[in-house]
Amino acid sequence: MLFYNHYLIRCISLCFLSLFLFTGVSAQTLSSPDGNLFLDVCIDEKGTPTYSLEYKGQKVIEKSRLGFRLLPAVFFNDNFEIVGIKEDSADFVWYPVWGENSAIPDCHRELLVELKQQTTGYLLNMRFRLFDDGLGFRYEFPVQPSLRHFLLADELTEFKLTGDHKAFWLPGDYDTNEYAITTSRLSEIPLLIDEVRKAPLVLKSFTPNLAVQTPLMMKSAQGLYINIHEAALDNYAGMCLNVDPESYLLSTHLTPDKNGVRGYIQTGSVTPWRTIVVSDDARDILASNLILNLNEPCKIVDTSWIKPVKYVGVWWDYFVGRRSFTYTDTKDIVIGETDYFALVPHGRHGATTEHAKEYIDFASENGFDAVLVEGWNEGWEDAVEKGEKERIFNFTKAYPDFDVVEVTRYAKSKGVRMIMHHETCSAVSDYERQLHDAFRFMTDHGYNMVKTGYVGPIIPRSEYHDGQWMVNHYNYVARTAADYKIMVNSHEAVRPTGMCRTWPNWLAQESARGTEFESFAWHKGNNPDHTTILPFTRLMGGPMDYTPGILETDINSSVKLSSTLVKQLALYVTMYSPFQMAADLMENYKKYADAFQFIKDVAVDWDHTYILEAEPGDYITIARKAKGKEEWFVGGITDENGRDAVIDFHFLPSGKQYFATVYADGKNADWQTNAKEYTIRTMKVTSKTKLKQRLAPGGGVAISINIVK
Ligand code: NOJ
Ligand code: CA
């Protein structure tokens, strides 16, 4: 199969499609290539398109309706008739620029249902793609003279579930995804949403609603794992899901703008794909490529400049209260009701030439690719009164104590790249006005990576973070950055939907609650199960800049990290990202130099990924082979409960002996009482080795494996 790169095998075959005509109701069915999934598409008595989905004979989605409500008051979900049906299939392999695997198979069957609304004459197409690991479908609006553009009041897509599944969810919020994850039954969600919204852990200036966010991970009582999200989100609003606690009906809730409009649509366009990944084995959810497969192939012709990055930076300094973002002594940075960096002291600026050089030396000595420096440019003081301002930051003007030319010269002499920081505080229109100047400034100074940030409510004030206008902004920044050969890591942007396949310079996003919540500046904390859920939720859409690697787990006398030291190492493997930070202070890496060795060694780009053990909310164990190298890394993590991970080394080539270095929690380790007790041991392993390894409560295990020379 590997030889069929870029070669799409298309076949028109009626063997997997059948057309039945009932009294005014037509049904089309489609099976997945392996026959495990079965899709049924119907037009019901009212002319409403519906679909249902089965997995190994069990219903996953019961008959659910499709369609839209347009403004003003046109129902675009009934009185449809089918005017055409086309089928297609594909079976090929494509090769991402970077990723969890260096080759990705795309094997699916496709059904295109062409619809006409009898009352209006409007045309609407539905495209379904069925893979072995799930279903994707989207709406397509053909060009048509009687409907050239329209406004969306609502998308009416439904996902009717079969029972009161366990769900891992975040409250719907148009402006942030930085919530703790709640685990509950579907029926409990509406009761709990208010509580979660009011919890002190929430950034109060944001805009919650009564829905939940996607990716939504669920588990049925029968042991089916179901993940609902979207793929290829472009020129359309981000999706939340309304939950009916009695019928277990989820329905689409698009992010509106502040006029209440949920979409400005021109015909000749398509919606994002709605995705349902399903399996009876949780490991398949993590291994799924469905969302990437539904995105467009790479649009960048020369990708030679796009490289995964392991980096350090002037960052944790701010979160543990050592340094200040601002150059001048000013009051705290308060955005909306959130005292953003309440405990950050002032008068000791972080982004100085001298401090940047210390990090450059450290990066160069320890083999890191790049150094991030935040707080380097004019504007941080203005973030205080952000609400009254249009222009906050200047992206081409450094503070007087940060000499960009000298820092770049020094970094270059040490073989290290610099990472630019563009915190916008969500003054987005102004950022767009400055964008070309800002990117030119970067390339003039040798920068090829930018971390963007969208803290606080959006300016223009009519928009939310996850609305159509902002979706277009994030995509525009990634595309424009590609023109300048700049890689992007966006914070506080809408949840990713696999767009990094199309724009692989978009290395990572934050879009969830990261390590920053563990710092005492924010004193909010993450739960020990947080990182056992994120790969099943946030990471389904793409890599996360989680910023792991905090080895000094006692943040201060009263604040502790939610993990053991060793779990911080394991996160480099379990939290996939081609953009990985070693986030702790340099002095802490010197203090725990033997454990730091794992962070120095671990790869950020992979040939193969093997999901060894997984249960959302409980544990994850993953092995990965470094790209182009005979090196493997294993990461295992657990929630607040200790457990024995069973690591089967079957992923190693057989017949050879390898050398494993095992970083393990100490016998009495516990994230709450004794997080920093660890052991490092070496052992010989082969593909036949099975290692039973104890993980402490809130703990982990990290293993690096080399060939025996
Ligand atoms: C929030 C980001 O997540 C964090 O990484 C950054 O340091 C601050 N905003 C300031 O831009
Ligand atoms: Ca953030």
XYZ file of C-alpha atoms in Angstrom, residues 218-606:
389
model
C -18.095 9.413 25.722
C -18.293 5.798 26.853
C -21.491 3.777 26.726
C -22.561 1.247 29.352
C -21.853 -1.451 26.734
C -18.227 -0.284 26.477
C -18.401 1.672 23.218
C -16.094 4.687 23.006
C -17.563 7.558 20.980
C -15.888 10.845 20.126
C -17.723 13.726 18.433
C -15.849 16.673 16.946
C -15.347 18.449 13.639
C -12.706 18.536 10.898
C -11.499 21.274 8.546
C -13.093 24.249 10.289
C -12.817 27.155 7.856
C -15.070 30.165 7.187
C -17.590 28.746 9.653
C -18.247 29.011 13.385
C -16.847 26.555 15.933
C -19.354 23.986 17.199
C -20.677 23.231 20.676
C -23.378 20.661 21.433
C -26.674 21.184 23.250
C -27.505 18.228 25.512
C -31.017 16.942 26.136
C -30.687 15.087 29.469
C -33.758 12.931 28.899
C -33.459 11.740 25.335
C -29.620 11.914 25.148
C -29.975 13.988 22.016
C -27.010 16.204 21.217
C -27.650 19.029 18.770
C -25.336 21.486 17.116
C -24.843 24.850 18.765
C -22.735 27.114 16.557
C -20.919 30.074 18.083
C -22.815 33.223 17.050
C -21.534 36.753 16.699
C -23.034 39.342 19.014
C -25.833 40.023 16.480
C -26.891 36.420 17.030
C -25.896 35.326 13.522
C -24.171 31.937 13.447
C -22.886 32.001 9.897
C -22.529 34.228 6.855
C -22.601 31.741 3.976
C -22.077 32.102 0.253
C -23.121 29.175 -1.891
C -20.278 27.329 -3.565
C -18.939 26.437 -0.113
C -18.898 23.560 2.346
C -19.273 23.234 6.117
C -16.653 21.570 8.318
C -17.025 17.811 8.624
C -18.945 16.514 11.631
C -16.906 13.600 12.967
C -17.878 10.539 15.002
C -14.941 8.296 15.924
C -16.090 5.003 17.418
C -14.626 1.756 18.718
C -15.023 -0.829 21.459
C -11.325 -0.340 22.284
C -10.269 3.048 23.723
C -6.867 2.695 22.084
C -8.448 3.014 18.643
C -9.779 6.462 19.512
C -6.228 7.691 20.204
C -4.890 5.952 17.102
C -7.552 7.412 14.803
C -6.498 9.499 11.802
C -10.062 10.249 10.740
C -9.906 13.986 11.457
C -6.620 14.437 9.598
C -7.935 12.347 6.719
C -10.928 14.659 6.338
C -8.723 17.717 5.966
C -7.332 18.941 2.655
C -3.812 17.832 1.686
C -0.888 20.138 2.401
C -1.129 23.435 0.517
C 2.492 24.453 1.073
C 4.669 23.433 -1.863
C 8.111 23.666 -0.284
C 7.866 22.314 3.259
C 11.599 21.906 3.821
C 11.640 24.796 6.326
C 8.971 23.240 8.568
C 10.608 21.367 11.427
C 9.355 20.083 14.785
C 10.796 22.067 17.665
C 11.897 21.314 21.222
C 12.318 24.590 23.062
C 12.943 26.418 26.323
C 12.138 29.987 27.170
C 11.519 32.998 29.342
C 8.099 31.821 30.468
C 7.775 29.854 33.749
C 9.710 32.771 35.265
C 6.483 34.741 34.903
C 4.228 32.072 36.295
C 6.227 31.432 39.433
C 6.474 35.135 40.119
C 10.162 35.604 39.380
C 9.879 38.121 36.575
C 7.518 40.624 35.035
C 6.124 40.828 31.490
C 6.115 44.609 31.761
C 9.201 46.773 31.326
C 8.077 49.568 33.614
C 6.772 49.075 37.095
C 3.001 48.993 36.759
C -0.042 47.553 38.429
C -1.192 44.025 37.827
C -2.457 43.074 34.418
C -6.213 42.872 34.801
C -8.267 41.796 31.834
C -12.022 41.861 32.260
C -12.681 40.513 35.724
C -9.625 38.303 35.672
C -6.622 39.380 37.624
C -4.434 37.795 35.019
C -1.003 37.788 36.549
C -2.006 38.858 40.020
C 1.063 37.643 41.812
C 3.697 38.570 39.277
C 6.119 40.993 40.873
C 7.110 44.084 39.031
C 10.348 45.860 38.477
C 12.243 42.789 37.234
C 11.585 42.537 33.560
C 11.872 39.005 32.117
C 12.658 39.761 28.486
C 16.091 41.287 28.838
C 18.965 40.683 26.446
C 20.946 39.224 29.311
C 18.255 36.760 30.446
C 17.572 35.705 26.848
C 21.281 34.947 26.444
C 21.223 32.750 29.552
C 18.455 30.722 27.939
C 20.295 30.620 24.620
C 23.371 29.216 26.374
C 21.204 26.673 28.165
C 19.453 25.649 24.932
C 22.716 25.274 23.106
C 24.369 23.258 25.901
C 21.411 20.902 26.200
C 20.494 20.400 22.558
C 17.275 22.424 22.345
C 16.287 23.908 19.005
C 14.889 27.219 20.103
C 14.226 29.830 22.800
C 10.929 31.635 23.373
C 11.001 35.105 24.917
C 7.720 36.621 26.082
C 7.242 40.205 27.246
C 9.750 41.618 24.737
C 7.626 44.238 23.012
C 5.888 47.468 23.874
C 2.330 47.234 25.108
C 2.225 45.045 28.193
C 1.413 48.032 30.385
C -1.497 48.896 28.076
C -3.026 45.477 28.562
C -4.295 46.804 31.891
C -6.846 49.093 30.258
C -7.371 46.907 27.254
C -11.159 47.400 27.090
C -10.768 51.085 26.219
C -8.108 50.578 23.575
C -7.993 49.382 19.997
C -4.233 49.162 19.746
C -2.379 47.463 22.587
C 0.848 45.877 21.396
C 3.450 46.999 18.941
C 4.894 43.936 17.210
C 7.892 45.688 15.733
C 9.104 47.633 18.754
C 11.117 45.955 21.489
C 11.467 47.308 24.996
C 14.761 49.204 25.458
C 16.344 46.376 27.471
C 15.740 43.748 24.774
C 18.184 44.145 21.890
C 16.617 42.040 19.126
C 19.609 42.347 16.800
C 22.081 41.289 19.468
C 19.889 38.450 20.749
C 19.524 37.078 17.218
C 23.221 37.390 16.533
C 24.038 35.574 19.752
C 21.464 32.832 19.152
C 22.803 32.261 15.661
C 26.340 31.963 16.957
C 25.110 29.201 19.294
C 23.047 27.360 16.664
C 19.743 28.198 18.344
C 16.588 29.762 16.811
C 14.482 32.386 18.557
C 10.695 32.085 18.928
C 8.749 35.316 18.590
C 5.843 36.082 20.901
C 2.739 37.915 19.693
C 0.354 38.283 22.607
C -2.502 40.282 21.086
C -4.739 40.458 24.180
C -7.323 39.808 21.462
C -6.940 43.227 19.804
C -7.375 41.222 16.632
C -8.189 43.915 14.067
C -5.069 45.747 15.093
C -3.024 42.559 14.891
C -4.246 42.029 11.332
C -3.271 45.623 10.489
C 0.234 44.965 11.802
C 0.562 41.382 10.597
C 2.725 41.866 7.507
C 5.008 44.326 9.306
C 5.230 41.948 12.245
C 6.141 38.962 10.061
C 8.628 41.030 8.051
C 10.204 42.167 11.324
C 10.529 38.510 12.279
C 12.138 37.361 9.056
C 14.444 40.414 9.059
C 15.662 39.270 12.474
C 15.952 35.588 11.674
C 12.840 34.374 13.521
C 10.899 31.488 11.911
C 8.395 30.672 14.674
C 5.713 32.669 16.449
C 3.601 31.969 19.493
C 0.387 33.974 19.178
C -2.022 34.665 22.043
C -5.629 35.795 22.364
C -6.119 36.529 26.053
C -9.332 38.363 27.020
C -12.463 39.356 25.083
C -12.114 39.951 21.349
C -11.736 43.388 19.784
C -13.786 43.968 17.574
C -16.233 43.717 20.425
C -18.884 42.085 18.239
C -16.964 38.819 18.089
C -16.259 35.742 20.196
C -13.119 33.595 20.107
C -14.893 30.667 18.419
C -17.119 32.540 15.953
C -16.761 32.493 12.174
C -14.890 35.806 12.063
C -12.217 34.581 14.492
C -11.966 31.158 12.836
C -11.101 33.034 9.665
C -8.572 35.114 11.554
C -6.662 32.118 12.979
C -6.612 30.481 9.542
C -5.521 33.731 7.887
C -2.604 34.081 10.314
C -1.450 30.498 9.649
C -1.723 30.951 5.862
C 0.004 34.325 5.877
C 2.739 32.965 8.131
C 3.375 30.238 5.543
C 4.089 32.956 2.946
C 6.855 34.174 5.252
C 8.062 30.639 6.076
C 6.986 31.109 9.674
C 5.704 28.337 11.943
C 2.805 29.085 14.299
C 1.732 28.022 17.781
C -1.534 29.721 18.721
C -2.801 30.087 22.270
C -6.429 30.772 23.223
C -7.621 29.991 19.691
C -10.624 27.837 18.764
C -10.126 24.043 19.212
C -8.090 22.630 16.342
C -9.771 20.475 13.706
C -6.847 18.901 11.842
C -6.047 22.000 9.744
C -2.354 21.324 10.461
C -2.482 18.746 7.627
C -3.266 21.529 5.157
C -1.017 24.125 6.831
C 1.734 22.080 8.514
C 3.488 25.295 9.542
C 0.690 25.494 12.156
C 2.664 23.267 14.500
C 0.541 23.495 17.609
C -2.170 25.253 19.533
C -3.022 25.551 23.194
C -6.871 25.600 23.191
C -7.185 23.804 26.532
C -6.016 24.178 30.061
C -2.250 23.774 30.034
C 0.517 23.692 32.611
C 0.117 27.430 33.217
C -2.835 26.585 35.468
C -0.504 24.731 37.794
C 1.462 27.831 38.674
C 0.854 29.817 41.780
C 0.309 32.985 39.766
C -2.963 31.365 38.739
C -3.323 29.086 41.779
C -6.151 27.179 40.115
C -4.539 23.847 39.380
C -5.265 20.910 37.101
C -6.672 17.583 38.247
C -4.408 14.506 38.187
C -6.691 12.919 35.564
C -6.498 15.982 33.263
C -3.737 14.612 31.034
C -5.375 11.165 30.862
C -8.410 12.833 29.238
C -6.872 15.505 26.990
C -5.613 13.039 24.341
C -9.235 11.804 24.015
C -10.655 15.317 23.790
C -8.555 18.339 22.876
C -5.790 16.415 21.107
C -8.217 14.727 18.694
C -8.050 17.892 16.578
C -4.285 18.395 16.669
C -1.173 18.891 18.781
C -1.176 20.899 21.983
C 1.525 23.173 23.352
C 0.888 21.828 26.865
C 4.320 22.985 28.144
C 5.247 19.956 30.284
C 8.509 19.280 32.078
C 8.015 20.990 35.451
C 10.390 18.917 37.580
C 10.227 21.155 40.646
C 6.750 20.022 41.597
C 6.593 22.136 44.743
C 5.670 25.404 43.139
C 5.745 27.081 46.550
C 5.040 26.003 50.123
C 1.314 25.655 49.493
C 0.958 24.938 45.742
C 1.876 21.556 44.291
C 1.829 20.266 40.758
C -0.894 17.674 40.069
C 1.679 15.087 39.020
C 4.822 13.351 40.125
C 8.131 14.412 38.610
C 8.242 11.274 36.459
C 4.755 11.879 35.048
C 6.096 15.207 33.745
C 8.625 13.212 31.704
C 6.001 10.781 30.428
C 3.891 13.660 29.089
C 6.448 14.216 26.297
C 5.249 10.925 24.860
C 1.576 10.847 25.865
C 0.781 14.477 24.889
C 1.769 14.398 21.237
C 3.134 17.662 19.850
C 5.818 18.585 17.315
C 6.292 21.726 19.401
C 7.364 20.720 22.905
C 8.635 22.974 25.635
C 10.875 22.121 28.542
C 8.975 24.568 30.675
C 10.767 24.570 34.031
C 13.415 27.017 35.235
C 17.009 26.260 34.226
C 18.054 25.887 37.850
C 15.519 23.081 38.336
C 16.892 21.189 35.361
C 20.330 21.486 36.902
C 18.915 20.206 40.199
C 17.310 17.137 38.582
C 19.933 16.679 35.858
C 19.585 12.875 35.642
C 15.812 13.053 35.098
C 16.253 16.004 32.716
C 18.239 13.657 30.491
C 14.954 12.116 29.293
C 13.666 15.545 28.156
C 16.947 16.141 26.335
C 16.736 12.766 24.598
C 13.040 12.504 23.734
C 12.086 12.962 20.074
C 9.429 15.359 18.754
C 8.746 13.676 15.419
C 7.814 10.042 14.883
